[in-house]
Amino acid sequence: MGNILLCGLSALKYDIKCGASPAEEHAGEIMRRWIETITGEKMVGGEGVIDLHIEEDINDVEGYSIRNAPEKLTIIGHGPRGILYGVYGFLEKYLLVRHYAPGVTTWGEGGTIGELDESFSPIFEYRQDSFYLGEDDLEWRIANRVNTHTSNDPRHGGYMKWAGKFVHTMENITGCPQSQQPCLSDPEVIQKAIQYTRDWLKKDPSIRLVSISQNDNEKYCKCERCAAIDAEEGSHMATLLRLVNAVAADIKDDYPEVAIETLAYRYTRNVPKYTKPLPNVIIRLCSFECCFTHPLSWDACSRNRAYVKDLEEWNRVCDRIYIWDYVTNFANYLAPYPNFNVLRDNMRFYAQHGVKGMYPEGNYQSFSGEFAELRAYMLAKLAWEPMMAESTYQLLIDGFLEAYYGKGWRNIRAFLDWFNGAAKAKHINIYERPFATVPRETYEVVYDAIESWWDAAERDAGDKLDNVKRSRLQWTYVSLMVRPDPEKARAFYKDVNSRKIYWKEEQHSLPEEQDFTKNPAEWSFKRLQ
């Protein structure tokens, strides 16, 4: 077991002193548990103090400071989340505690920690994950500083809480079905939106965000009044933003800590000429049409230019921009998705352009047969530290691969690097066909090498074998298109379904029988009831 020295004194000889709040007490429990886990001994106390407490800062509830001096380690959180993040930040940075995935946690061997005086405040106020990682693991979420949908237990520090549904809410507000859009200039619709918001805030005072956003279709109202407003303003966002502003103006005095959030999505992505968001309005800009193999900072990517222009224009008129990003292939969850070369660059780009919140939407419906767990971890780390260096980013990937896949992890790294490199020259969207990213003939050239990588990874996986086998499904999916094999296809089909892995975003399932002489992309689907 390891040894932890704080300015030369064993951490086992420290007493933990906490504030009286549930989050402070929980922070103390976390600190004690990890000191004892790493050292393999019980803390006896008596010679030093670990002081964990909150000093409220309503403008920085998640920030913290750490001071280590002889016989006293102090971690100050600026709010309930801040004290927990401070403890986890200390454990991660100095004792190498890593929460890679639910059930996959590693730690270092301790060591000597000298005098410290440092502080940290996150750039993004809102950091949401959307990958399905199995049972909800609160420690994973809090340790990786995801601050939505965490827990109502005050020990867990609270979270950024939405009123009901967090997107596409016009159906809930007006009763208009998701396949349609209401008339946003109708005074009755505006009043319904105000009442919907007030009803939620009266019912739950802890709510801080209310989504007033379009249904998920492009059937915007074309009545004479709406058409005139949109034409005058040069954007279909105009009618939506006027409604959102009306709600924001109505509640601002009674609920000064609440913000109204709406989407700049597809037909509402452009900034109106005249109507600007009120201070308590959040614009969530969606990267739906973008290319996801080329970074937003690369001007040569024609598919991203218009989106970057919209981001810059929204940044001039709105102080709180959130991003709805897309980080997987929603038409082929099982296909490898080559976006690891842009995740860090894009997160940094958003931070540099005044963005305040990130929602990277991934495979939220089921376990993954691809690299969803790696992507979830890396996106959480990037959202907390979007300015991280490329070297740090790559080391974090390596650390995850080793912990998650076992001793053969370098073979999986070889596949990851080859695939992302092979697709680098392509433009890809979020509904891409597998061979649009890497052509069949390119796979043929390296087919045997890829097989050998996955074989070696399985051979050396140890107790991580199932993780390797599940992630290998992405290669099997593609390999059956490159070299069809009906028996292998039948076994693959059964394996995917037995693991309850979704094939694509739409709520479909496969019939019990398939023509396994066809490649998986041609298999037929039926709609679930």
XYZ file of C-alpha atoms in Angstrom:
529
model
C 0.000 0.000 0.000
C 1.072 3.615 -0.457
C 2.044 6.407 1.873
C 0.730 9.980 1.774
C 2.833 12.757 3.268
C 1.409 16.266 3.602
C 4.360 18.618 4.098
C 6.256 15.651 5.552
C 3.541 14.467 7.959
C 1.635 11.258 7.241
C -1.966 11.906 6.240
C -2.932 9.111 8.615
C -2.013 11.432 11.493
C -4.495 14.115 10.410
C -7.950 14.773 11.823
C -10.626 15.685 9.280
C -12.592 18.762 10.293
C -15.696 19.565 8.237
C -18.390 22.182 8.155
C -21.837 21.150 9.335
C -23.631 20.970 5.984
C -24.406 17.581 4.376
C -22.076 18.324 1.432
C -19.172 19.250 3.748
C -19.678 16.114 5.808
C -19.795 14.026 2.648
C -16.604 15.681 1.411
C -14.939 14.559 4.644
C -16.151 11.001 4.132
C -14.738 10.980 0.599
C -11.361 12.291 1.758
C -11.122 9.767 4.580
C -12.139 6.870 2.355
C -9.506 7.609 -0.255
C -6.661 8.253 2.203
C -7.418 4.938 3.846
C -7.843 3.155 0.509
C -4.501 4.374 -0.821
C -2.541 3.759 2.397
C -4.351 0.592 3.417
C -4.566 1.863 7.010
C -7.001 3.708 9.260
C -6.520 7.386 10.029
C -5.509 7.903 13.677
C -5.316 11.706 13.773
C -3.851 13.895 16.441
C -1.067 15.861 14.754
C -2.557 17.680 11.765
C -5.907 18.942 10.439
C -7.639 18.565 7.072
C -10.097 21.457 7.080
C -12.972 21.150 4.586
C -15.506 23.947 4.551
C -17.631 26.204 2.382
C -17.252 29.945 1.957
C -20.225 30.912 -0.169
C -19.688 32.747 -3.462
C -22.927 33.020 -5.411
C -21.000 33.961 -8.545
C -18.759 30.888 -8.390
C -20.612 28.088 -6.587
C -18.401 25.384 -8.110
C -14.998 26.961 -7.563
C -12.595 25.993 -4.804
C -9.206 26.736 -3.323
C -6.601 24.406 -1.826
C -3.919 25.386 0.678
C -1.439 22.920 2.099
C 0.816 24.119 4.907
C 2.646 22.248 7.666
C 0.075 20.296 9.712
C -2.922 21.837 7.888
C -4.540 21.052 4.546
C -7.446 23.381 3.766
C -9.951 22.919 0.948
C -12.519 25.686 0.619
C -15.527 25.236 -1.636
C -17.500 28.218 -2.904
C -20.717 26.253 -2.569
C -21.892 22.690 -1.851
C -20.720 21.495 -5.267
C -17.508 23.433 -4.870
C -16.423 21.592 -1.724
C -17.009 18.216 -3.368
C -15.217 19.284 -6.548
C -12.351 20.602 -4.445
C -11.886 17.265 -2.702
C -12.157 15.291 -5.923
C -9.846 17.764 -7.648
C -7.223 17.304 -4.932
C -7.548 13.520 -5.042
C -7.285 13.459 -8.814
C -4.355 15.845 -9.177
C -2.196 14.759 -6.260
C -3.229 11.176 -5.464
C -4.071 10.137 -9.055
C -7.617 8.979 -8.266
C -9.367 8.437 -11.603
C -13.038 7.630 -12.085
C -12.890 6.415 -15.677
C -16.249 4.691 -15.927
C -18.792 3.214 -13.527
C -16.948 0.327 -11.896
C -13.549 1.363 -13.304
C -11.616 3.495 -10.795
C -7.847 3.620 -10.275
C -5.539 5.440 -7.876
C -1.859 6.095 -7.321
C 0.535 5.017 -4.592
C 0.470 8.236 -2.614
C 3.630 10.294 -2.310
C 4.733 13.614 -0.848
C 2.618 16.749 -1.309
C 4.351 19.996 -0.424
C 2.998 23.448 0.266
C 0.135 24.533 -1.984
C -1.882 27.665 -2.580
C -4.097 27.305 -5.631
C -7.649 27.859 -6.770
C -9.869 26.758 -9.604
C -13.046 28.125 -11.176
C -14.692 26.342 -14.124
C -15.107 28.119 -17.442
C -18.398 26.395 -18.255
C -21.208 26.845 -15.738
C -23.225 23.985 -17.270
C -21.725 20.573 -18.092
C -24.047 17.741 -19.046
C -23.275 14.218 -20.215
C -25.659 12.127 -22.285
C -24.074 8.704 -22.641
C -25.755 5.646 -21.247
C -23.220 4.125 -18.865
C -25.449 1.632 -17.099
C -26.809 2.245 -13.631
C -26.559 5.883 -12.609
C -23.201 6.179 -10.848
C -23.316 9.304 -8.705
C -19.656 9.137 -7.763
C -18.626 9.008 -11.429
C -20.755 12.045 -12.218
C -19.656 14.142 -9.240
C -15.983 13.133 -9.454
C -15.938 14.141 -13.129
C -17.841 17.378 -12.354
C -20.938 16.697 -14.428
C -23.446 19.076 -12.872
C -26.848 18.031 -14.208
C -29.234 15.243 -13.161
C -27.100 14.259 -10.199
C -29.131 13.848 -7.000
C -31.645 15.585 -4.755
C -29.680 14.389 -1.733
C -28.022 17.505 -0.214
C -24.922 15.400 0.474
C -24.251 15.451 -3.274
C -24.090 19.229 -3.522
C -27.096 19.898 -5.737
C -27.127 20.350 -9.487
C -28.346 22.620 -12.272
C -32.012 21.763 -12.280
C -34.410 22.054 -15.196
C -38.146 22.521 -15.112
C -39.507 19.238 -16.455
C -38.371 18.461 -19.982
C -35.147 20.215 -20.954
C -35.757 20.550 -24.691
C -38.515 20.628 -27.357
C -41.074 21.815 -24.818
C -43.767 23.441 -26.991
C -45.761 20.228 -26.828
C -45.781 20.424 -23.023
C -46.476 24.151 -22.991
C -49.244 24.371 -25.590
C -50.377 20.815 -26.316
C -49.136 21.165 -29.882
C -47.852 17.700 -30.953
C -44.143 17.190 -31.641
C -44.900 16.808 -35.357
C -46.134 20.422 -35.519
C -45.273 23.910 -34.192
C -47.649 26.361 -32.512
C -48.157 29.942 -33.630
C -45.524 31.757 -31.555
C -47.000 35.217 -32.104
C -50.400 34.171 -30.728
C -50.959 36.031 -27.405
C -52.646 32.929 -25.980
C -49.552 30.804 -26.711
C -47.323 33.430 -25.086
C -49.524 33.450 -21.993
C -49.427 29.638 -21.838
C -45.624 29.770 -21.882
C -45.619 32.279 -19.019
C -48.057 30.200 -16.991
C -46.113 26.980 -17.687
C -42.957 28.620 -16.345
C -44.584 30.087 -13.265
C -46.310 26.820 -12.430
C -42.974 24.975 -12.443
C -41.177 27.619 -10.397
C -43.949 27.746 -7.818
C -43.878 23.941 -7.497
C -40.078 23.661 -7.201
C -38.078 26.731 -6.043
C -34.786 24.884 -6.692
C -35.288 25.078 -10.467
C -32.785 27.335 -12.195
C -33.414 26.644 -15.897
C -36.634 26.572 -17.904
C -36.609 25.454 -21.535
C -38.996 27.282 -23.853
C -37.971 25.644 -27.120
C -39.400 24.559 -30.434
C -40.697 21.077 -31.124
C -38.291 18.868 -33.085
C -39.449 19.578 -36.644
C -39.261 22.378 -39.210
C -42.984 23.085 -39.588
C -42.793 26.621 -38.226
C -45.898 28.770 -38.319
C -46.409 30.637 -41.607
C -49.408 32.711 -40.634
C -49.430 36.323 -41.810
C -48.324 37.701 -38.436
C -45.445 35.219 -37.890
C -44.277 35.514 -41.488
C -44.161 39.311 -41.229
C -42.099 39.232 -38.030
C -39.627 36.694 -39.406
C -39.302 38.584 -42.689
C -38.661 41.881 -40.900
C -35.976 40.299 -38.707
C -34.415 38.048 -41.367
C -34.667 34.948 -39.179
C -37.292 32.448 -38.084
C -35.772 32.833 -34.628
C -37.506 36.192 -34.300
C -40.948 34.894 -33.312
C -39.455 32.332 -30.919
C -37.112 34.806 -29.257
C -39.898 37.377 -28.784
C -41.955 34.745 -26.974
C -38.956 33.668 -24.863
C -38.201 37.297 -23.976
C -41.806 37.777 -22.906
C -41.493 34.881 -20.456
C -38.102 36.095 -19.232
C -39.408 39.623 -18.640
C -42.417 38.311 -16.737
C -40.426 36.252 -14.195
C -37.193 38.243 -13.786
C -38.178 40.146 -10.651
C -39.832 37.241 -8.848
C -37.165 34.688 -9.814
C -33.870 36.533 -10.375
C -31.803 33.304 -10.249
C -33.785 31.589 -13.018
C -32.912 31.717 -16.716
C -35.092 30.906 -19.709
C -33.304 28.778 -22.280
C -34.180 28.236 -25.922
C -32.690 26.552 -28.978
C -30.937 28.137 -31.930
C -31.522 24.993 -33.958
C -31.833 24.403 -37.680
C -34.323 27.063 -38.893
C -33.881 29.184 -35.724
C -30.061 29.183 -35.765
C -29.600 32.686 -37.217
C -29.563 35.846 -35.098
C -32.541 38.177 -35.701
C -31.741 41.698 -36.859
C -33.505 43.550 -34.063
C -34.740 41.338 -31.228
C -31.953 40.483 -28.777
C -32.013 38.034 -25.860
C -32.769 39.574 -22.480
C -30.065 39.132 -19.785
C -31.909 36.181 -18.214
C -32.176 34.314 -21.536
C -29.828 31.523 -22.605
C -29.335 30.688 -26.268
C -28.441 27.057 -26.879
C -26.782 26.891 -30.294
C -26.921 23.487 -32.002
C -24.160 22.130 -34.248
C -26.588 19.880 -36.138
C -25.332 20.644 -39.649
C -21.615 20.642 -38.867
C -18.750 18.453 -39.976
C -17.304 16.417 -37.105
C -13.918 15.370 -38.432
C -12.608 18.907 -38.842
C -12.193 21.341 -35.942
C -14.311 24.486 -35.874
C -11.121 26.530 -35.824
C -10.171 25.254 -39.307
C -11.482 27.844 -41.766
C -11.011 25.516 -44.730
C -13.946 23.319 -43.669
C -16.827 24.748 -45.683
C -19.446 22.855 -43.675
C -18.487 24.609 -40.439
C -18.091 28.193 -41.650
C -21.756 29.214 -41.420
C -22.060 27.704 -37.950
C -18.979 29.543 -36.688
C -20.411 32.776 -38.114
C -23.643 32.197 -36.187
C -21.711 31.462 -32.990
C -19.761 34.707 -33.353
C -22.947 36.698 -34.020
C -24.774 35.185 -31.045
C -21.749 35.932 -28.905
C -22.104 39.616 -29.718
C -25.693 39.812 -28.460
C -25.916 37.158 -25.728
C -23.886 36.721 -22.547
C -25.020 33.135 -21.892
C -24.572 30.761 -24.790
C -24.901 27.027 -24.303
C -23.966 24.498 -26.976
C -25.830 21.392 -28.042
C -23.070 19.399 -29.703
C -23.325 16.006 -31.426
C -20.664 13.409 -30.772
C -21.807 10.096 -32.237
C -23.370 8.556 -35.346
C -27.084 8.484 -34.571
C -27.939 6.403 -37.634
C -25.290 3.779 -36.851
C -24.526 3.625 -33.130
C -22.307 0.591 -33.768
C -20.158 2.178 -36.459
C -16.801 3.666 -35.410
C -17.115 7.454 -35.234
C -13.862 9.325 -35.974
C -14.185 12.523 -33.947
C -11.455 12.074 -31.335
C -9.175 14.410 -33.293
C -11.586 17.342 -32.835
C -13.093 16.955 -29.354
C -10.345 18.904 -27.581
C -10.006 21.552 -30.287
C -13.736 22.209 -30.401
C -14.140 22.434 -26.617
C -11.293 24.943 -26.519
C -12.871 26.872 -29.402
C -16.158 27.160 -27.529
C -14.409 28.369 -24.385
C -12.564 31.009 -26.406
C -15.852 32.199 -27.919
C -17.634 32.981 -24.681
C -19.701 29.809 -24.375
C -20.989 29.120 -20.850
C -22.355 25.587 -21.120
C -21.862 22.300 -22.970
C -24.200 19.450 -23.802
C -22.436 16.895 -26.033
C -25.183 14.508 -27.117
C -24.071 10.928 -27.602
C -25.564 7.449 -27.379
C -27.962 8.108 -24.516
C -30.146 5.040 -25.092
C -28.081 1.951 -24.398
C -24.689 0.484 -23.688
C -22.271 1.097 -26.510
C -20.555 -1.309 -28.875
C -18.157 1.485 -29.799
C -16.109 3.965 -27.684
C -18.936 5.713 -25.822
C -17.383 5.184 -22.389
C -14.094 6.757 -23.493
C -15.935 9.618 -25.144
C -18.076 10.254 -22.050
C -15.003 10.439 -19.828
C -12.996 12.666 -22.164
C -15.877 15.072 -22.738
C -16.442 15.405 -18.992
C -12.747 16.196 -18.496
C -12.742 18.687 -21.369
C -15.871 20.445 -20.127
C -14.159 20.982 -16.777
C -10.816 22.018 -18.298
C -11.463 23.065 -21.906
C -8.056 24.699 -22.273
C -6.113 21.505 -21.548
C -3.005 20.874 -23.631
C -2.944 18.281 -26.391
C -0.369 16.267 -24.433
C -2.715 16.136 -21.425
C -5.597 15.068 -23.657
C -3.603 12.191 -25.121
C -2.362 11.043 -21.708
C -5.913 10.983 -20.400
C -6.959 8.807 -23.344
C -4.079 6.415 -22.653
C -4.974 6.245 -18.966
C -8.576 5.393 -19.769
C -7.661 2.735 -22.332
C -5.298 0.985 -19.943
C -7.759 1.009 -17.054
C -10.776 0.018 -19.145
C -9.280 -2.562 -21.524
C -6.390 -4.072 -19.578
C -2.818 -4.840 -20.615
C -3.618 -5.105 -24.318
C -4.838 -1.507 -24.460
C -2.148 -0.356 -26.904
C -3.735 -2.509 -29.591
C -7.005 -0.662 -29.115
C -5.096 2.607 -29.222
C -3.654 1.459 -32.564
C -7.178 0.945 -33.946
C -8.408 4.258 -32.547
C -5.493 6.187 -34.056
C -5.666 4.408 -37.403
C -9.393 4.945 -37.806
C -9.388 8.609 -36.804
C -6.436 9.221 -39.114
C -8.009 7.357 -42.039
C -11.170 9.483 -41.840
C -9.421 12.822 -41.353
C -9.820 13.978 -44.959
C -13.568 13.288 -44.997
C -16.489 15.501 -44.030
C -18.859 13.554 -41.784
C -22.248 14.309 -40.310
C -24.213 12.658 -37.503
C -26.166 10.265 -39.727
C -23.257 8.949 -41.746
C -23.081 5.657 -43.661
C -20.106 3.567 -42.473
C -18.171 3.634 -45.764
C -18.621 7.396 -46.096
C -16.032 7.821 -43.342
C -13.525 5.182 -44.444
C -13.988 3.467 -47.852
C -14.324 -0.301 -48.124
C -11.073 -0.623 -50.062
C -9.151 1.166 -47.302
C -10.457 -1.325 -44.759
C -9.467 -4.189 -47.056
C -5.823 -3.089 -47.061
C -5.530 -3.185 -43.265
C -8.197 -5.804 -42.503
C -5.805 -8.435 -41.168
C -3.881 -5.891 -39.091
C -7.088 -4.673 -37.447
C -8.115 -8.260 -36.694
C -4.735 -8.849 -35.074
C -5.088 -5.715 -32.912
C -8.428 -6.815 -31.495
C -7.245 -10.425 -31.080
C -4.219 -9.234 -29.109
C -6.357 -6.897 -27.004
C -8.646 -9.782 -26.083
C -5.735 -12.081 -25.300
C -4.206 -9.612 -22.838
C -7.425 -8.156 -21.390
C -7.548 -10.189 -18.189
C -10.658 -9.256 -16.219
C -11.431 -6.488 -18.744
C -12.223 -8.990 -21.510
C -15.913 -8.128 -21.731
C -15.100 -4.447 -22.205
C -12.818 -5.369 -25.108
C -15.365 -7.698 -26.668
C -18.141 -5.124 -26.425
C -16.039 -2.371 -28.005
C -14.881 -4.806 -30.707
C -18.474 -4.955 -31.958
C -17.807 -1.742 -33.882
C -15.129 -3.488 -35.916
C -17.246 -6.612 -36.400
C -20.070 -4.395 -37.693
C -17.805 -2.936 -40.355
C -15.894 -6.151 -41.080
C -19.120 -7.907 -42.052
C -19.621 -5.268 -44.724
C -16.056 -5.690 -45.969
C -16.019 -9.516 -45.926
C -19.539 -10.954 -45.561
C -19.839 -14.105 -43.464
C -23.403 -15.317 -42.715
C -22.454 -17.419 -39.680
C -20.363 -14.656 -38.174
C -23.219 -12.234 -38.888
C -25.717 -14.458 -37.079
C -23.497 -14.655 -34.001
C -22.888 -10.894 -34.121
C -26.612 -10.201 -34.342
C -27.328 -12.365 -31.293
C -24.456 -10.823 -29.326
C -25.594 -7.235 -29.937
C -29.190 -7.959 -29.036
C -28.307 -10.019 -25.951
C -26.364 -7.024 -24.655
C -29.393 -4.784 -25.288
C -27.340 -2.471 -27.474
C -29.309 -0.119 -29.701
C -28.462 -0.085 -33.383
C -29.621 3.481 -34.102
C -31.364 6.389 -32.407
C -34.882 5.781 -33.693
C -36.846 3.507 -31.398
C -36.698 0.441 -33.624
C -35.819 -3.184 -33.029
C -34.722 -5.879 -35.420
C -37.044 -8.723 -36.355
C -36.040 -12.087 -34.984
C -34.799 -13.333 -38.375
C -32.563 -11.610 -40.880
C -30.996 -12.382 -44.205
C -27.476 -12.805 -42.869
C -26.026 -12.851 -46.367
C -26.653 -9.086 -46.355
C -24.381 -6.678 -44.525
C -25.686 -5.268 -41.219
C -26.459 -1.863 -42.709
C -29.087 -3.553 -44.924
C -30.879 -5.490 -42.192
C -34.553 -4.649 -41.818
C -36.097 -2.911 -38.842
C -39.552 -2.801 -37.342
C -41.020 -0.054 -35.233
C -41.472 -0.633 -31.535
C -44.923 0.050 -30.100
